[in-house]
PDB file of C-alpha atoms in Angstrom:
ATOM      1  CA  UNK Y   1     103.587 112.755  85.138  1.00 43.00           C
ATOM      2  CA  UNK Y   2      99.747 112.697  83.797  1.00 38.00           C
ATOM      3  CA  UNK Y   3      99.136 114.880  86.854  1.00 38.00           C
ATOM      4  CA  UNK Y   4     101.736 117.594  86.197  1.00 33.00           C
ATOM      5  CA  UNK Y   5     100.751 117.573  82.646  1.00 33.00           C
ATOM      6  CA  UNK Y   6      96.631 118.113  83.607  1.00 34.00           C
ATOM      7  CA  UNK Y   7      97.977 120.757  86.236  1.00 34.00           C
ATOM      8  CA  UNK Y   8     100.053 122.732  83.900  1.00 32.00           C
ATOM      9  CA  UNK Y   9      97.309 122.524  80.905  1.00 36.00           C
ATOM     10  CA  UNK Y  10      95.031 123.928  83.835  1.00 33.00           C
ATOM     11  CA  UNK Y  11      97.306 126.781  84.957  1.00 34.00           C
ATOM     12  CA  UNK Y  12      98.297 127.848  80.939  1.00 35.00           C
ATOM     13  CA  UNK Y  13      94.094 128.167  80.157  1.00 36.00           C
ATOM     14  CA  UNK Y  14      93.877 129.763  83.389  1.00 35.00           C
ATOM     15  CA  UNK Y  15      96.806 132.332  83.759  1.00 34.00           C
ATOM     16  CA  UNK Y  16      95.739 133.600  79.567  1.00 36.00           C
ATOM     17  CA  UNK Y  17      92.562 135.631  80.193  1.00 41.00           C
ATOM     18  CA  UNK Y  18      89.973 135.896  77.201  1.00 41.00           C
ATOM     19  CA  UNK Y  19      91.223 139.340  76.278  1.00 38.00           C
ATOM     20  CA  UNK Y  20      95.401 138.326  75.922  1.00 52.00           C
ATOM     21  CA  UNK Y  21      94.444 138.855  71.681  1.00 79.00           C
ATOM     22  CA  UNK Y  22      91.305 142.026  71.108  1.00 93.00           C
ATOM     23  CA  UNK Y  23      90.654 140.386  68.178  1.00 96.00           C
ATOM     24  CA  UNK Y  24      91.402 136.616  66.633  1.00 95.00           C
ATOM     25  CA  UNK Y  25      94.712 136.905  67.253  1.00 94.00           C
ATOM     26  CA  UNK Y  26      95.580 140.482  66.951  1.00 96.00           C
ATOM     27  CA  UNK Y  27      96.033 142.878  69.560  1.00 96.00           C
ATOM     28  CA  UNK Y  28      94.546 146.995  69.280  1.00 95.00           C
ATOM     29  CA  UNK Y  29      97.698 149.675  68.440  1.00 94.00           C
ATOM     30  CA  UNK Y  30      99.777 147.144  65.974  1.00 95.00           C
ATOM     31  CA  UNK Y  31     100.359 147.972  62.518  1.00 95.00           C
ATOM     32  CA  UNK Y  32      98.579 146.452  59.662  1.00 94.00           C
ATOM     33  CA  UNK Y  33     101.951 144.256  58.551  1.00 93.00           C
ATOM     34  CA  UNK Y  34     101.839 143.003  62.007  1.00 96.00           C
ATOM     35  CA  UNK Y  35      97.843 141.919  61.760  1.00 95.00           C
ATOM     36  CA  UNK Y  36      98.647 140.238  58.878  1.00 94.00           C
ATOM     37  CA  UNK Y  37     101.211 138.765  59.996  1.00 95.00           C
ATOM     38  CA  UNK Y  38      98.225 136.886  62.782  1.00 96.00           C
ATOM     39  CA  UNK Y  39      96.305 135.545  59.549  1.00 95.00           C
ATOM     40  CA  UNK Y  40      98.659 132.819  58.154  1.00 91.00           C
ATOM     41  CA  UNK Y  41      95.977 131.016  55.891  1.00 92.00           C
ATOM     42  CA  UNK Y  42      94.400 134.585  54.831  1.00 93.00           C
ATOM     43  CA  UNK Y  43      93.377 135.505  51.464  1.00 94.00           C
ATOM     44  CA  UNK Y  44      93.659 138.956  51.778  1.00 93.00           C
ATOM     45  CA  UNK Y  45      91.178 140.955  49.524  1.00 89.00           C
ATOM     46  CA  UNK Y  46      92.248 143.943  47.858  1.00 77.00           C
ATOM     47  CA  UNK Y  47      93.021 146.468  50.918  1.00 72.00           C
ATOM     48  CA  UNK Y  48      90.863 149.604  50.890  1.00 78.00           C
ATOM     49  CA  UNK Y  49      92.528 152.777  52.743  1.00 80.00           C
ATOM     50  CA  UNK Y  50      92.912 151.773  56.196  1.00 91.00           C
ATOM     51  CA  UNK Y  51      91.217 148.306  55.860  1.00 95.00           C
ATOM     52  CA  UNK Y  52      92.345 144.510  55.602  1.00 95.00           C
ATOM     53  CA  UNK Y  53      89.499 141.874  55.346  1.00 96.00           C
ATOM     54  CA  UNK Y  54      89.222 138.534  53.960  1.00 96.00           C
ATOM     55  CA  UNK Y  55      86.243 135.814  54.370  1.00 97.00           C
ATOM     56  CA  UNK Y  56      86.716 132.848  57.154  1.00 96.00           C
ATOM     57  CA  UNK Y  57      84.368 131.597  59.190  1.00 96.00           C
ATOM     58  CA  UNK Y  58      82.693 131.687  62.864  1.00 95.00           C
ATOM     59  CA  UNK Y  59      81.258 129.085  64.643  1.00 94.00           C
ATOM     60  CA  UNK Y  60      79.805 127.577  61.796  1.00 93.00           C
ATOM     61  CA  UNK Y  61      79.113 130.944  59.904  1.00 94.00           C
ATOM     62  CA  UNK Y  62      80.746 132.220  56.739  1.00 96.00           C
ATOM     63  CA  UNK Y  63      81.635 135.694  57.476  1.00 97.00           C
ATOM     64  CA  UNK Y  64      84.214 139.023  56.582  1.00 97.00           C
ATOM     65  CA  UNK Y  65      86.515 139.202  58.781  1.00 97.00           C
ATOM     66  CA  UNK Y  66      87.692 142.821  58.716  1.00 97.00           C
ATOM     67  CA  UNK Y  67      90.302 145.176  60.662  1.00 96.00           C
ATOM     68  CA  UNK Y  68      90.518 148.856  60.752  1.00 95.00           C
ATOM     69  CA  UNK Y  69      93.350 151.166  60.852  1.00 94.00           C
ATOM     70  CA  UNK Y  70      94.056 154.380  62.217  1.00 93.00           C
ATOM     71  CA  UNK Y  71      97.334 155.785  61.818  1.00 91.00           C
ATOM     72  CA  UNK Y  72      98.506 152.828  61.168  1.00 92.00           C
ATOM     73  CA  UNK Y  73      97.351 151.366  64.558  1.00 94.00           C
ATOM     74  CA  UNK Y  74      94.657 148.377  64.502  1.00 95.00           C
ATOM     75  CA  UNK Y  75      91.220 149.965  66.278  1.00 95.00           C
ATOM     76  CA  UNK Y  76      88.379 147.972  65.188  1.00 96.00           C
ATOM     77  CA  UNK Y  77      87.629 144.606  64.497  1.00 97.00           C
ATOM     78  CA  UNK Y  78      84.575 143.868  62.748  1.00 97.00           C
ATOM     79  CA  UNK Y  79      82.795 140.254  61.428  1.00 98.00           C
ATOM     80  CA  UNK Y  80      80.514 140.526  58.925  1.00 97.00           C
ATOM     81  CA  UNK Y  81      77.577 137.323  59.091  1.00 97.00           C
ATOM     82  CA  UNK Y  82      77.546 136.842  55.080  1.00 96.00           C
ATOM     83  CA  UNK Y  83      75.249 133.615  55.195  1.00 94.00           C
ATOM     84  CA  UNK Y  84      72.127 134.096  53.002  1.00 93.00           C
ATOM     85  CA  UNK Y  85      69.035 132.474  54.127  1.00 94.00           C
ATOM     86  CA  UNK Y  86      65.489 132.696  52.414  1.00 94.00           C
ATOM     87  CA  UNK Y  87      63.708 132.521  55.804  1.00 95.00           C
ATOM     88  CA  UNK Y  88      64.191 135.604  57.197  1.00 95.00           C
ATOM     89  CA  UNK Y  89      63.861 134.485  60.977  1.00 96.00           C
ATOM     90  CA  UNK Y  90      67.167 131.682  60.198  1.00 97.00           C
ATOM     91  CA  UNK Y  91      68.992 135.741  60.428  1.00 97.00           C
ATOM     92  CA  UNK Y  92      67.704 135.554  64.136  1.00 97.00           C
ATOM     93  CA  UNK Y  93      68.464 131.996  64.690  1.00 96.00           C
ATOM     94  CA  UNK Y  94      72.413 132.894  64.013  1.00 97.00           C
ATOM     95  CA  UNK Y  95      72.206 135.813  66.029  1.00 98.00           C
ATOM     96  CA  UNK Y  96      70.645 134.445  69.398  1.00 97.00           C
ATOM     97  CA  UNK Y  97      72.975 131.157  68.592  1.00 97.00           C
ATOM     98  CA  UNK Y  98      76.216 133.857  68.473  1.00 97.00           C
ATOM     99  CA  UNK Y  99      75.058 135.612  71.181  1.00 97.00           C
ATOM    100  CA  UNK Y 100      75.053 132.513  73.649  1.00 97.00           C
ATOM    101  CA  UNK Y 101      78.546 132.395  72.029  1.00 97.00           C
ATOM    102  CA  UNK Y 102      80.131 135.435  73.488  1.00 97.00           C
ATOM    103  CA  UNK Y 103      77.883 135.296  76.619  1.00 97.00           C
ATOM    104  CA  UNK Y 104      79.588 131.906  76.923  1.00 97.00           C
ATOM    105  CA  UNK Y 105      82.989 133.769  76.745  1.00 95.00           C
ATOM    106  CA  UNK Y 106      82.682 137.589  78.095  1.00 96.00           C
ATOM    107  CA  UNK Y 107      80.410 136.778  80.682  1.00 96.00           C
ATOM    108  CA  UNK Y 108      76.529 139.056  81.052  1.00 97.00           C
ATOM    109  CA  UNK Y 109      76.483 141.465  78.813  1.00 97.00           C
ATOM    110  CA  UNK Y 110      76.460 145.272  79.680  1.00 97.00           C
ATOM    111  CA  UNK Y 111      73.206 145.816  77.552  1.00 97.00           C
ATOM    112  CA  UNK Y 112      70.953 143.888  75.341  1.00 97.00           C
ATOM    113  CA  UNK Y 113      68.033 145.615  73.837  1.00 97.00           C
ATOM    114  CA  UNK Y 114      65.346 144.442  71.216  1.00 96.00           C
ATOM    115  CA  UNK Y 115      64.286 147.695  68.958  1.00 96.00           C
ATOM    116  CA  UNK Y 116      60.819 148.206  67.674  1.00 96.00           C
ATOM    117  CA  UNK Y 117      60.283 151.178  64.484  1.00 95.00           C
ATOM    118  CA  UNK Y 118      56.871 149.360  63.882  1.00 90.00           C
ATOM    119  CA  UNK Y 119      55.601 146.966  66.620  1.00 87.00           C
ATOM    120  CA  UNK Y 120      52.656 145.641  64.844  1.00 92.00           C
ATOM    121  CA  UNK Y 121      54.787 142.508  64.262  1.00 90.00           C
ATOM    122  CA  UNK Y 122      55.480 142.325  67.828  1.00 92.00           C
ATOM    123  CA  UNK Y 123      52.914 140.174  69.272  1.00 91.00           C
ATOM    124  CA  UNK Y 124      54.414 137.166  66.094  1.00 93.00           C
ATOM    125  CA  UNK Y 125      57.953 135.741  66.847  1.00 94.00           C
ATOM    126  CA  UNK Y 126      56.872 133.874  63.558  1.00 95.00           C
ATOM    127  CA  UNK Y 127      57.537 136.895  61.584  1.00 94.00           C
ATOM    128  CA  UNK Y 128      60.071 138.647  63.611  1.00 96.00           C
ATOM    129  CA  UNK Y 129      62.478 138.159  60.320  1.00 95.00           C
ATOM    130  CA  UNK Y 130      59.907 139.637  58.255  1.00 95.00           C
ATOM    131  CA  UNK Y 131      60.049 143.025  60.661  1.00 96.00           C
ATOM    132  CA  UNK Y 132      64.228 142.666  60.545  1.00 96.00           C
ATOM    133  CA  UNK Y 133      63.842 143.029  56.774  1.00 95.00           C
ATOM    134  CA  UNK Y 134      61.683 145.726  57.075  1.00 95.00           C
ATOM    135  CA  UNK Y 135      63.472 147.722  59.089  1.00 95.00           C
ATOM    136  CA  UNK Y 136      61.415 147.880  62.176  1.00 95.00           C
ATOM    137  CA  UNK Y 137      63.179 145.502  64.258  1.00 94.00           C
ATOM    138  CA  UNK Y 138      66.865 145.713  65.353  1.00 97.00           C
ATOM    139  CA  UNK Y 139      68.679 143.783  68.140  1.00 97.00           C
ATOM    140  CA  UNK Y 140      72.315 144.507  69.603  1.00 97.00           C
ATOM    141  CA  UNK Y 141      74.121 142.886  72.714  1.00 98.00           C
ATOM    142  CA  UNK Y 142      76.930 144.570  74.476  1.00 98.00           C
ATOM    143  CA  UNK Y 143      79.861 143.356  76.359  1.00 97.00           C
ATOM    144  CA  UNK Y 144      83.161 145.368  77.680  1.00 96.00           C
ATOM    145  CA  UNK Y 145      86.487 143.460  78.386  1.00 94.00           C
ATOM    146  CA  UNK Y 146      89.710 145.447  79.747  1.00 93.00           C
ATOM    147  CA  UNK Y 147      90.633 146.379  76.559  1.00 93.00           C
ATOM    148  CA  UNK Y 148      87.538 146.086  73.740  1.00 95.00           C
ATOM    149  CA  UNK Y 149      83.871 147.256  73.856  1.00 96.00           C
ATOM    150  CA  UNK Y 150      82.113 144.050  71.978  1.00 97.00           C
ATOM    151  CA  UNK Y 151      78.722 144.983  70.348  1.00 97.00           C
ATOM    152  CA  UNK Y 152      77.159 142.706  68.648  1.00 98.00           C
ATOM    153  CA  UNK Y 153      74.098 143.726  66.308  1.00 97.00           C
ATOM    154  CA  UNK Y 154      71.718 142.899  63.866  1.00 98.00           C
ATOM    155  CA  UNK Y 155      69.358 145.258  61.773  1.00 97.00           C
ATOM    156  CA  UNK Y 156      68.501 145.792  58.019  1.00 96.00           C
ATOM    157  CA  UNK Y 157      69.653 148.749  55.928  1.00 95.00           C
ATOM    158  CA  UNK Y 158      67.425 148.981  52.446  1.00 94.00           C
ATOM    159  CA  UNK Y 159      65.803 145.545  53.224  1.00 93.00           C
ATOM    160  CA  UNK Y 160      69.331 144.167  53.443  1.00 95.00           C
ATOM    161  CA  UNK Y 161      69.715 142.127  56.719  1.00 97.00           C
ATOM    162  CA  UNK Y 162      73.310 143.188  58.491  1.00 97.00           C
ATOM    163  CA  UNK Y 163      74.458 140.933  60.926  1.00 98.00           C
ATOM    164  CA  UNK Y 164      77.920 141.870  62.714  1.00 98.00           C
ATOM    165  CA  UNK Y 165      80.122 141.976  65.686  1.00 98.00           C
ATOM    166  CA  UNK Y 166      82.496 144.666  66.547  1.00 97.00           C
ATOM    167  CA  UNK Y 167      85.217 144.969  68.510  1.00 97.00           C
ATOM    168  CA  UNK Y 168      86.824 148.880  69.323  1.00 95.00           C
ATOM    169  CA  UNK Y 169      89.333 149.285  71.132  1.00 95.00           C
ATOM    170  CA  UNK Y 170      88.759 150.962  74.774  1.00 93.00           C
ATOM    171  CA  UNK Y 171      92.006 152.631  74.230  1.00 87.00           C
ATOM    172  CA  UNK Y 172      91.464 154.312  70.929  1.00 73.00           C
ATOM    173  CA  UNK Y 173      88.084 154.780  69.941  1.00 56.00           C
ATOM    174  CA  UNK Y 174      88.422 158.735  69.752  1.00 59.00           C
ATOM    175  CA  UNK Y 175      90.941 158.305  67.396  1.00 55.00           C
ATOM    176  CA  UNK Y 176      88.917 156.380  64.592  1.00 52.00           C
ATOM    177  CA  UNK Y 177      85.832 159.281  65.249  1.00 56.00           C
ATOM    178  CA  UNK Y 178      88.553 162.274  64.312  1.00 50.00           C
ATOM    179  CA  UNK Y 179      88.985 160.170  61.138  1.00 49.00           C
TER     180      UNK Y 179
END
């Protein structure tokens, strides 16, 4: 009985690929009653035209979970890092620990690239935060399932460190541009 149990457990992880949801548990095309329908324990903030988000958290992170609607069809999926550090280069620590994350569970990513503005921090991983802050350091990470393009970046936007993951669907992404 233990064996059929072990073999069954085995064949259910096995036969549900990592893509059967796009995004937590939602899939890309369904309406936004349906997505929050997914988000039993959600405390839905005030929805903006064509977006539900609420705060959760990832893998130890507090974040904004957030989905976006076209047409009333779910396109984008989007997580929002909202810890606040005062060492700039803890902002890196989260993203190369997220990154091994969704390497773990896409597989290699498509790209990864490491952007320089400025590189005269380059040579000083001690102050590679600093440069984030600045602006003249950026990093994103790319993966592509069967249905969602995964990009997961980090940069600064008027000294503000933004930290995110997105998830577009493969199927619709022209769709959200015309909007």
């Amino acid at each position: 009985m233990t064996r059929l149990l072990i073999a069954l457990s085995l064949f259910s992880l096995i036969s549900v690929p990592a893509w059967a949801e796009d995004f937590r548990n939602a899939k890309f095309g369904m309406s936004p009653q349906d997505v929050q329908a997914t988000e039993e324990d959600a405390d839905w903030r005030i929805p903006e035209r064509d977006v539900l988000a609420f705060d959760t958290e990832l893998a130890g992170n507090d974040v904004s979970a957030g989905y976006i609607f076209v047409d009333e069809r779910f396109v984008r999926g989007t997580y929002f890092v909202t810890e606040v550090y005062q060492n700039e280069n803890d902002y890196l620590t989260d993203f190369e620990y997220l990154d091994r994350l969704l390497t773990k569970k896409y597989g290699k990513p498509k790209k990864s690239k490491t952007n320089w503005k400025d590189d005269r921090w380059k040579g000083s991983p001690a102050y590679y935060g600093h440069a984030l802050q600045q602006g003249d350091f950026s990093r994103f990470t790319e993966w592509k399932t069967k249905t969602a393009q995964i990009t997961h970046f980090i940069y600064a936007e008027d000294y503000e460190i933004i930290h995110r993951i997105d998830y577009v669907s493969l199927e619709m992404p022209d769709v959200e541009e015309q909007e």
